[in-house]
Amino acid sequence: MCGIVAYVGERTAYPILIKGLQRLEYRGYDSAGIALLNGSTHVYKCKGKVRDLEELSKDQDISGSVGMGHTRWATHGAPNDLNAHPHRSMNGKFFVVHNGIIENYAHLRKELNNRGYRFESETDTEVLANLIENIYLEQAVSAELAVRLALTRVVGAYGLVISCEDEPGQLIAARKGSPLVIGVGENEYFLASDATPIVEYTDQVLYLKDEEVAVIRRDQLDLKNLHNDSKTPDIQKINLSIDHIDKGDYAHFMLKEIHEQAVTIRDTFRGRIAMDESKVFLGGVLDVMPQLIKAKRIIIVACGTSWHAGLVGEYLLEQYARIPVEVEYASEFRYRDPILDRDDLVIAISQSGETADTLAAVRKVRETGATILGICNVAGSSLSRETDAGVYTHAGIEIGVASTKAFTSQITVLTMLALLLGSKRQVLSSDTYRELIHELIQVPDKIEEILRSEKAIAEIAAVYQGATNALYMGRGLLFPVALEGALKLKEISYIHAEGYPAAEMKHGPIALIDEQMPVVALAANDQSYEKMVSNIQEVKARKGKVVAVVSKGDKAIRKMADHVIEIPDCHEAVSPLLAVIPLQILSYHIAVMRGCDVDQPRNLAKSVTVE
Ligand code: M6R
């Protein structure tokens, strides 16, 4: 995914664009560029980060009160200066920034080639710029109509901002599949892929819908769909403050977000648990409650960390709601011919609500008549609009590419859902229902306790910062946490790490163990504790180094492990919410000690909005 920002108004556009791009850098950071419209259009773009772009443009003409900017996560073409956006059409009439993917670009490129168009870059976006220009010049229509006609020929996803040299003071925005927000100010408009670049200027926003096109001048916004039907802009107040998108005193967003989890989990269950702790209330599922209660099977679809949360959900929903659950990678599910019917419930989990594979899986399910429930963090995202019902996680904006607080909020929702369904289906005793609600409410305080041991965990990180491999093992509800711990380590520190169900170790992975191999063992005091003790012994017998996450006061494992990290005692149902915190902290400190760019790990982007 990429980040787009644009401005039309009376202020100088450049600082707004640069600051906006810095806020959006989490969406992609291979290359960055801006176009400033001031009589003619000046484009500055380069491989690298926004700071490289600032360096490049420092002694240049940066005047102009209309402009657009882009930060890229490469899809078509390597990250280099030429492939960086904005892209200019061959005759210089149009400039385009694009987030998304034009799937039929090769066909369009060939067609334009035959009409004499030549291309500077390898991108699908330049093809679109030339397609618009070709229609504009050949059919002698307005820029806006040329854009709409071009977009009817495009297969794929786009969030776009486009300028036309012949129509100065104007930007055209369009969206399909990739988000675009318009901030409405006094005689000015801001455009961005999310609201973070906008929030300090205005709290009035308009979320463009699919196939909508906005023509924007500083004092005017016209909204229509691709077929030229006028639309009334639905301007809303956003509930996002500058504090939410500021690192504050933290060195990285990831660290800030790790530390926010006591608060974000409270935000997730706030208003959803009765004051007397007697019941769970999820307003977002009320409309589909009959289908949820009678569901014969649940299929969870998600990617990455959200998929790990789904695995935790599998254990919880089977255990407490007694519904069989399957957890699917959305990227695989979408290409199968799944056997689903109206009695199935599909739960799609996504922090961003924009992950292409998860959305494609949801669209596939739509054809079958099964009920679709979304668990999502971003209000107004595609997922939230395409599901029958849903529960927002309310974790607040997550900027660190490595997901942390979204994971624990997703698990909090899944826990509440399992309890709610268990109670409604009358398969959960009221005592257990109340006990687990009480346990969930205790979690934020217990997380604060774990966070106080950050220094000790950082000392363990110092010991293992030079590792080249690591294994994570857990059983039951802590197996998905082992997977998540391994993912956190590999994505931000580039240490190869794998998670395993502890009992699987002896079916192969144990061969990897020698005195160089750190093994992170999740051994909270749950029903599989004794078995974990044996698994740790097996690792120690082969000279592996064990970092054990144990319940407070543990004695047996302390004697065997090289390092222990204690978490407060808890019911095993909520143990994933606690056990993952030290793993996040451990990965974070190892990555920092290795000099890695924690918030912007190489090759990654926050949401994967392309296949
Ligand atoms: O926005 P989503 O939850 O759908 O994103 C899914 C994955 O791309 C995401 O969890 C990814 O694995 C993170 N980098 C993990 O930290």
XYZ file of C-alpha atoms and ligand atoms in Angstrom:
627
model
C 0.000 0.000 0.000
C 1.068 3.579 -0.491
C 0.235 6.893 1.135
C -1.322 9.840 -0.655
C -1.635 13.401 0.548
C -2.802 16.498 -1.302
C -3.815 20.077 -0.617
C -5.814 22.809 -2.349
C -6.188 26.124 -0.552
C -4.470 29.341 0.381
C -1.549 28.029 2.431
C 1.786 26.920 1.034
C 1.223 23.285 0.158
C 4.797 22.026 0.627
C 4.982 21.771 4.448
C 1.507 20.247 4.594
C 2.530 17.622 2.052
C 5.830 16.799 3.720
C 4.332 16.511 7.189
C 1.459 14.477 5.757
C 3.852 12.100 4.034
C 5.773 11.633 7.270
C 2.518 10.622 8.961
C 1.706 8.236 6.111
C 5.164 6.745 5.856
C 3.996 3.667 7.742
C 2.020 2.796 4.579
C 5.136 2.507 2.437
C 8.616 3.937 2.409
C 10.401 2.780 -0.726
C 10.278 6.170 -2.398
C 8.540 9.507 -1.998
C 7.546 12.412 -4.187
C 5.556 15.600 -4.497
C 4.123 17.729 -7.267
C 3.594 21.432 -6.605
C 1.256 23.306 -8.894
C 2.160 26.923 -9.314
C 1.599 28.054 -12.890
C 3.545 25.040 -14.056
C 4.036 21.851 -12.092
C 7.270 21.063 -10.237
C 7.846 17.427 -9.383
C 10.426 16.252 -6.856
C 10.713 12.543 -6.241
C 13.327 10.023 -5.248
C 14.026 6.567 -3.963
C 14.117 6.435 -0.171
C 12.186 8.017 2.628
C 10.470 11.346 3.094
C 13.640 12.738 4.644
C 15.434 12.013 1.353
C 12.713 13.887 -0.498
C 13.123 16.856 1.857
C 16.832 16.833 1.174
C 16.214 16.708 -2.574
C 13.733 19.587 -2.560
C 15.555 21.772 -0.064
C 16.968 24.344 -2.512
C 14.192 24.050 -5.073
C 11.122 26.111 -5.845
C 8.609 24.809 -3.320
C 5.995 27.504 -3.730
C 2.396 26.800 -4.628
C -0.810 26.348 -2.737
C -1.954 23.271 -4.618
C -0.027 20.024 -4.547
C 0.053 16.300 -4.080
C 2.453 13.867 -2.466
C 3.050 10.145 -2.335
C 5.005 7.625 -0.317
C 5.368 4.286 -2.038
C 5.386 0.594 -1.295
C 6.495 -0.865 -4.591
C 4.236 -3.185 -6.564
C 5.000 -2.616 -10.265
C 8.638 -1.776 -10.741
C 11.561 -1.567 -8.358
C 11.789 1.208 -5.793
C 13.755 3.837 -7.715
C 13.510 7.495 -8.730
C 11.712 6.803 -12.002
C 9.067 4.578 -10.481
C 8.400 7.038 -7.640
C 5.145 9.026 -7.824
C 3.810 11.522 -8.910
C 3.718 10.297 -12.489
C 3.436 12.679 -15.402
C 1.582 11.805 -18.597
C 3.731 11.776 -21.731
C 2.643 15.206 -22.978
C 2.773 16.693 -19.507
C -0.950 17.386 -19.231
C -1.649 15.210 -16.171
C 0.095 14.383 -12.892
C -1.085 11.412 -10.841
C -0.472 9.870 -7.435
C -1.971 6.444 -6.901
C -2.462 3.923 -4.120
C -3.628 0.538 -5.347
C -3.027 -1.631 -8.334
C -4.245 -1.437 -11.932
C -4.576 -5.109 -12.795
C -5.102 -4.673 -16.560
C -2.211 -2.215 -16.887
C -0.220 -4.437 -19.265
C -3.096 -4.535 -21.734
C -3.656 -0.769 -21.440
C 0.045 -0.086 -21.803
C 0.198 -2.078 -25.018
C -2.813 -0.233 -26.384
C -1.237 3.129 -25.520
C 2.067 1.994 -27.012
C 0.262 1.360 -30.260
C -1.006 4.929 -30.127
C 2.494 6.258 -29.787
C 2.748 6.556 -26.017
C 6.151 5.948 -24.448
C 6.741 5.266 -20.783
C 9.460 6.394 -18.395
C 8.640 4.042 -15.551
C 7.549 0.442 -15.088
C 4.486 1.440 -13.092
C 0.799 0.849 -13.612
C 0.218 4.441 -12.486
C 2.020 5.986 -15.452
C -0.204 3.868 -17.695
C -3.237 5.421 -16.043
C -1.823 8.961 -16.403
C -1.338 8.335 -20.118
C -4.729 6.721 -20.548
C -6.383 9.800 -19.042
C -4.309 12.098 -21.238
C -5.028 10.096 -24.355
C -8.792 10.314 -23.764
C -8.503 14.019 -22.863
C -6.619 14.906 -26.030
C -8.390 12.620 -28.472
C -11.937 13.239 -27.270
C -11.413 16.907 -26.314
C -13.316 16.502 -23.024
C -12.796 18.084 -19.602
C -10.137 16.643 -17.302
C -12.840 15.345 -14.996
C -14.633 13.486 -17.782
C -11.349 12.112 -19.083
C -10.645 10.737 -15.608
C -14.085 9.165 -15.330
C -13.882 7.617 -18.799
C -10.421 6.261 -18.080
C -11.544 4.763 -14.793
C -14.367 2.858 -16.443
C -11.636 1.016 -18.366
C -9.568 0.177 -15.334
C -9.666 -3.163 -13.511
C -8.186 -3.019 -10.052
C -8.015 -0.791 -7.024
C -7.190 2.858 -6.741
C -7.058 5.868 -4.512
C -6.057 8.682 -6.848
C -5.274 12.361 -6.902
C -4.878 13.888 -10.343
C -4.087 17.359 -11.639
C -4.418 18.751 -15.157
C -2.092 21.499 -16.396
C -4.943 23.100 -18.365
C -7.199 23.355 -15.310
C -5.038 24.987 -12.634
C -6.150 25.292 -9.023
C -8.015 22.017 -9.228
C -7.437 18.457 -8.077
C -9.479 15.420 -9.012
C -9.733 12.565 -6.527
C -11.176 9.107 -7.061
C -11.362 5.895 -5.149
C -12.091 2.252 -5.624
C -10.851 -0.202 -3.070
C -8.097 2.044 -1.658
C -9.099 4.577 0.965
C -9.169 8.333 0.452
C -10.310 10.910 2.985
C -11.055 14.550 2.194
C -10.625 17.081 4.991
C -12.892 20.085 4.651
C -11.479 23.409 5.862
C -12.327 27.076 5.368
C -11.468 27.769 1.719
C -9.221 24.726 1.642
C -9.354 20.968 1.233
C -6.935 18.267 2.321
C -6.793 14.793 0.838
C -5.068 11.773 2.301
C -5.089 8.001 2.495
C -6.119 8.290 6.122
C -7.032 11.148 8.398
C -3.647 11.487 10.119
C -2.275 14.230 7.825
C -5.533 16.140 8.094
C -6.370 16.055 11.766
C -4.405 19.111 12.827
C -6.177 21.326 10.290
C -9.785 20.192 10.452
C -12.013 17.608 12.084
C -14.557 17.696 9.231
C -13.981 14.859 6.814
C -15.560 13.067 3.939
C -14.672 9.440 3.223
C -14.798 8.901 -0.522
C -16.784 5.824 -1.441
C -15.916 3.339 -4.158
C -16.310 4.714 -7.668
C -16.790 8.257 -6.438
C -14.933 11.127 -8.056
C -14.428 14.493 -6.377
C -13.449 17.636 -8.252
C -11.909 19.987 -5.768
C -11.007 23.666 -5.911
C -10.182 25.681 -2.828
C -13.764 26.968 -2.530
C -15.691 24.131 -4.105
C -16.113 20.370 -3.969
C -18.219 18.504 -6.505
C -18.890 14.873 -5.848
C -20.228 12.396 -8.348
C -19.941 8.755 -9.266
C -18.220 7.339 -12.326
C -21.511 7.561 -14.215
C -21.845 11.310 -13.640
C -24.606 11.122 -10.994
C -24.136 13.909 -8.463
C -23.680 12.840 -4.836
C -24.239 14.746 -1.629
C -21.026 14.823 0.417
C -21.512 13.110 3.786
C -19.223 15.277 5.916
C -18.501 13.793 9.336
C -16.629 14.879 12.440
C -13.670 12.641 13.156
C -12.711 11.583 16.598
C -8.944 11.607 16.199
C -6.635 13.986 17.951
C -3.038 14.886 17.299
C -1.993 12.995 20.478
C -3.163 9.767 18.896
C -0.702 10.132 16.038
C 2.230 11.492 17.968
C 4.998 9.311 19.393
C 5.105 11.490 22.486
C 8.160 10.610 24.564
C 8.496 7.156 23.062
C 11.348 6.346 20.707
C 9.055 4.456 18.343
C 5.359 4.067 17.628
C 5.685 0.350 18.279
C 6.902 0.988 21.818
C 4.142 3.524 22.404
C 1.571 1.063 21.135
C 2.947 -1.758 23.313
C 2.585 0.543 26.301
C -0.927 1.600 25.337
C -2.335 -1.895 25.647
C -3.718 -1.601 29.164
C -5.717 1.380 27.945
C -6.663 -0.026 24.549
C -7.955 -3.301 25.987
C -10.100 -1.269 28.399
C -11.321 0.740 25.415
C -12.194 -2.506 23.640
C -14.423 -3.787 26.431
C -15.677 -0.391 27.626
C -19.480 -0.234 27.422
C -19.608 -3.867 26.355
C -19.519 -5.459 29.798
C -22.288 -4.837 32.343
C -21.217 -2.825 35.404
C -21.993 -5.789 37.654
C -19.834 -7.999 35.398
C -22.830 -10.231 34.731
C -22.902 -10.094 30.964
C -21.313 -9.080 27.704
C -23.107 -6.799 25.273
C -21.883 -6.418 21.688
C -24.173 -3.916 19.959
C -22.573 -4.549 16.580
C -23.779 -8.159 16.402
C -27.381 -7.642 17.536
C -28.763 -7.652 14.009
C -27.326 -11.077 13.293
C -27.711 -12.623 16.733
C -30.157 -15.347 15.575
C -27.653 -16.463 12.909
C -24.791 -16.390 15.422
C -26.682 -18.467 17.944
C -27.620 -21.138 15.441
C -24.281 -21.145 13.580
C -23.198 -24.738 12.902
C -19.641 -23.764 12.120
C -17.418 -20.692 12.235
C -14.753 -19.969 9.649
C -12.275 -17.247 10.581
C -10.407 -15.554 7.726
C -7.490 -13.188 8.263
C -3.811 -12.566 7.485
C -0.657 -12.158 9.557
C -1.124 -11.121 13.136
C -4.896 -11.011 12.679
C -4.737 -14.663 11.635
C -2.913 -15.427 14.878
C -5.691 -13.668 16.782
C -8.100 -15.866 14.816
C -6.291 -18.983 16.085
C -6.753 -17.771 19.654
C -10.413 -17.203 18.752
C -10.670 -20.806 17.561
C -9.692 -22.124 20.974
C -11.997 -19.695 22.790
C -15.059 -20.177 20.581
C -14.774 -23.950 20.614
C -14.140 -24.100 24.340
C -16.743 -21.624 25.555
C -19.346 -21.381 22.774
C -19.017 -25.001 21.630
C -19.056 -24.149 17.934
C -16.571 -25.854 15.603
C -14.120 -23.325 14.186
C -11.731 -23.347 11.235
C -9.146 -20.623 10.788
C -8.089 -19.858 7.245
C -5.441 -17.693 5.655
C -7.577 -15.315 3.632
C -5.058 -15.515 0.776
C -5.628 -19.273 0.444
C -9.330 -19.297 1.192
C -10.121 -16.810 -1.562
C -8.819 -19.156 -4.248
C -10.531 -22.302 -3.013
C -14.042 -23.425 -3.687
C -15.137 -23.333 -0.047
C -18.119 -25.382 1.052
C -20.269 -22.927 2.937
C -23.968 -22.452 3.495
C -26.364 -20.121 5.246
C -25.782 -21.807 8.630
C -22.100 -20.944 8.599
C -20.706 -17.866 10.234
C -17.588 -16.304 8.748
C -15.556 -13.951 10.912
C -13.117 -11.714 9.048
C -10.453 -10.123 11.242
C -8.385 -7.172 10.090
C -6.794 -4.262 11.886
C -6.904 -2.019 8.837
C -10.026 -3.419 7.239
C -8.234 -2.886 3.926
C -6.184 -6.077 3.503
C -6.831 -7.168 -0.083
C -6.876 -10.913 0.598
C -9.214 -10.599 3.571
C -11.597 -8.425 1.564
C -11.466 -10.861 -1.358
C -12.286 -13.730 1.030
C -15.270 -11.774 2.343
C -16.501 -11.172 -1.206
C -16.169 -14.874 -1.922
C -18.273 -15.708 1.134
C -20.884 -13.175 0.077
C -21.812 -15.479 -2.844
C -22.647 -18.344 -0.464
C -25.198 -16.688 1.788
C -23.216 -17.331 4.994
C -23.335 -14.581 7.620
C -20.207 -12.423 7.707
C -19.001 -10.716 10.837
C -16.079 -8.298 10.806
C -13.640 -7.588 13.620
C -11.857 -4.450 12.603
C -10.005 -1.485 14.049
C -10.528 1.191 11.433
C -13.976 2.738 11.414
C -15.401 3.219 7.948
C -12.882 0.804 6.375
C -13.854 -1.440 3.471
C -14.257 -4.445 5.766
C -16.639 -2.597 8.033
C -18.775 -1.733 5.044
C -18.761 -5.155 3.431
C -19.770 -7.352 6.364
C -23.266 -8.097 7.690
C -22.318 -7.020 11.185
C -19.179 -6.273 13.095
C -17.346 -5.295 16.203
C -14.820 -2.487 16.224
C -11.763 -3.148 18.335
C -11.383 0.519 19.375
C -7.598 0.147 19.784
C -6.999 3.585 18.287
C -4.841 4.207 15.265
C -1.954 1.719 15.018
C 1.036 3.199 13.212
C 3.876 0.767 13.964
C 4.075 -1.690 11.091
C 4.416 -4.505 13.615
C 0.939 -4.980 15.002
C 0.719 -5.045 18.795
C -2.262 -3.347 20.372
C -4.524 -4.402 17.493
C -3.720 -8.052 18.297
C -4.684 -7.801 21.954
C -7.835 -5.855 21.121
C -8.850 -8.451 18.544
C -8.399 -11.183 21.148
C -10.422 -9.146 23.628
C -13.296 -8.970 21.122
C -13.022 -12.698 20.382
C -13.075 -13.465 24.109
C -16.214 -11.382 24.584
C -17.797 -12.988 21.543
C -17.032 -16.514 22.798
C -18.537 -15.689 26.189
C -21.584 -14.013 24.684
C -22.273 -16.913 22.331
C -21.584 -19.478 25.047
C -24.137 -17.782 27.247
C -26.758 -17.288 24.516
C -26.375 -20.885 23.381
C -26.622 -21.996 27.006
C -23.452 -24.024 26.880
C -21.551 -21.889 29.383
C -22.459 -21.959 33.058
C -23.291 -18.569 34.512
C -20.497 -19.038 37.058
C -17.867 -19.537 34.354
C -19.376 -16.695 32.337
C -19.003 -14.314 35.275
C -15.601 -15.684 36.258
C -14.204 -15.103 32.764
C -15.693 -11.628 32.492
C -14.014 -10.822 35.778
C -10.729 -12.258 34.505
C -10.945 -10.132 31.371
C -11.543 -6.982 33.360
C -8.393 -7.708 35.397
C -6.218 -7.930 32.279
C -5.307 -4.220 31.875
C -3.928 -3.988 35.434
C -1.932 -7.154 34.879
C -0.525 -5.783 31.625
C 0.617 -2.681 33.481
C 2.453 -4.979 35.867
C 4.208 -6.741 32.975
C 5.150 -3.415 31.397
C 6.941 -2.496 34.620
C 9.368 -5.344 33.919
C 10.438 -3.884 30.579
C 13.966 -3.185 31.809
C 14.509 -6.799 32.849
C 13.175 -7.996 29.488
C 15.524 -5.575 27.700
C 18.424 -7.196 29.583
C 17.383 -10.572 28.187
C 17.136 -8.954 24.738
C 20.768 -7.853 25.107
C 21.809 -11.486 25.562
C 20.048 -12.656 22.383
C 20.466 -9.662 20.094
C 23.111 -11.506 18.071
C 20.984 -14.616 17.456
C 20.437 -15.701 13.881
C 17.537 -18.054 14.611
C 14.970 -18.498 17.361
C 12.179 -20.907 18.145
C 8.998 -20.148 20.038
C 6.844 -22.871 21.538
C 3.570 -22.999 23.364
C 0.574 -25.253 23.778
C -3.155 -24.685 23.621
C -4.044 -21.013 23.721
C -0.376 -20.124 23.903
C 0.517 -21.844 20.634
C -0.845 -18.923 18.531
C 1.037 -16.593 20.856
C 4.233 -18.509 20.014
C 3.494 -17.884 16.326
C 2.877 -14.218 17.007
C 6.074 -13.885 19.073
C 8.088 -15.398 16.218
C 6.444 -13.088 13.672
C 7.201 -10.031 15.802
C 10.858 -11.016 16.060
C 11.376 -11.769 12.375
C 9.536 -8.789 10.966
C 11.359 -6.136 12.945
C 14.765 -7.660 13.762
C 15.199 -9.887 10.662
C 16.138 -12.848 12.871
C 14.713 -16.041 11.464
C 12.144 -17.283 13.968
C 9.441 -19.942 13.966
C 6.641 -20.770 16.337
C 5.564 -24.330 17.065
C 3.076 -26.200 19.188
C 5.514 -27.444 21.826
C 4.600 -31.094 21.283
C 5.505 -30.823 17.598
C 9.123 -30.020 18.433
C 10.106 -33.636 18.592
C 8.609 -34.284 15.161
C 11.367 -32.338 13.475
C 12.264 -28.866 14.780
C 14.116 -30.262 17.789
C 16.864 -31.188 15.319
C 17.645 -27.480 15.097
C 18.491 -27.165 18.749
C 22.068 -26.630 19.807
C 23.788 -24.280 22.207
C 23.239 -21.353 19.800
C 19.471 -21.732 19.574
C 17.261 -19.571 21.787
C 13.888 -21.163 22.492
C 11.160 -18.978 23.916
C 8.830 -21.249 25.870
C 5.372 -20.056 26.852
C 4.677 -21.916 30.042
C 2.057 -20.066 32.026
C 0.420 -22.029 34.737
C -2.330 -23.600 32.645
C -3.523 -27.150 32.098
C -0.579 -27.954 29.849
C 1.998 -26.707 32.337
C 3.432 -30.143 33.195
C 3.794 -30.968 29.523
C 5.586 -27.682 28.904
C 7.974 -28.557 31.729
C 8.829 -31.755 29.834
C 9.228 -29.881 26.543
C 11.615 -27.413 28.176
C 13.617 -30.313 29.586
C 13.881 -31.753 26.098
C 15.309 -28.466 24.834
C 17.726 -28.157 27.749
C 18.892 -31.749 27.263
C 20.048 -30.627 23.802
C 21.782 -27.550 25.179
C 19.245 -25.048 23.801
C 18.915 -21.691 25.528
C 15.496 -21.285 27.106
C 13.711 -18.010 27.761
C 10.546 -19.019 29.584
C 7.441 -16.933 30.074
C 5.960 -18.269 33.298
C 3.305 -17.402 35.836
C 4.430 -15.363 38.804
C 6.010 -17.478 41.534
C 6.855 -20.393 39.247
C 9.597 -22.548 40.703
C 10.012 -25.620 38.516
C 10.786 -23.867 35.249
C 12.941 -21.222 36.899
C 15.358 -24.037 37.807
C 15.678 -25.171 34.192
C 15.407 -22.057 32.068
C 18.267 -19.694 31.262
C 15.972 -16.701 31.685
C 12.451 -16.339 32.986
C 9.923 -13.599 32.465
C 7.019 -13.648 34.893
C 3.482 -12.700 34.031
C 0.741 -12.331 36.646
C -1.336 -15.376 37.423
C -4.531 -15.515 35.382
C -7.193 -17.811 34.005
C -5.839 -19.561 30.934
C -8.632 -18.054 28.806
C -6.972 -14.642 29.067
C -3.380 -15.890 29.128
C -2.693 -14.935 25.453
C -3.393 -11.310 26.310
C -0.677 -11.360 28.964
C 1.854 -13.764 27.478
C 2.216 -11.806 24.244
C 3.299 -8.591 25.988
C 6.818 -9.761 26.993
C 7.292 -11.187 23.505
C 6.482 -7.831 21.939
C 8.886 -6.084 24.336
C 11.618 -8.663 23.723
C 11.354 -8.296 19.930
C 11.269 -4.536 20.156
C 14.470 -4.300 22.211
C 16.310 -6.894 20.155
C 15.444 -4.952 16.989
C 16.544 -1.633 18.500
C 19.816 -3.183 19.693
C 20.437 -4.527 16.189
C 19.933 -1.037 14.793
C 16.788 -1.962 12.862
C 14.169 0.537 11.801
C 11.469 -0.731 14.140
C 8.530 1.295 12.850
C 9.419 0.828 9.211
C 10.893 -2.639 8.769
C 12.351 -3.389 5.371
C 10.065 -4.607 2.582
C 6.910 -4.235 4.661
C 3.947 -1.903 4.673
C 1.326 -1.511 7.335
C -1.542 -2.878 5.290
C -1.267 -5.116 2.310
C -3.869 -3.707 -0.036
C -2.585 -5.649 -3.014
C -2.391 -9.379 -3.575
O -4.741 -4.932 8.683
P -4.702 -6.413 8.835
O -4.955 -6.850 10.237
O -5.633 -7.118 7.899
O -3.246 -6.839 8.451
C -2.871 -8.185 8.389
C -1.373 -8.351 8.319
O -0.874 -7.733 7.165
C -0.672 -7.767 9.539
O -1.174 -8.315 10.720
C 0.830 -8.020 9.445
O 1.084 -9.386 9.557
C 1.607 -7.225 10.509
N 2.815 -6.696 9.946
C 2.020 -8.042 11.660
O 2.735 -7.316 12.600
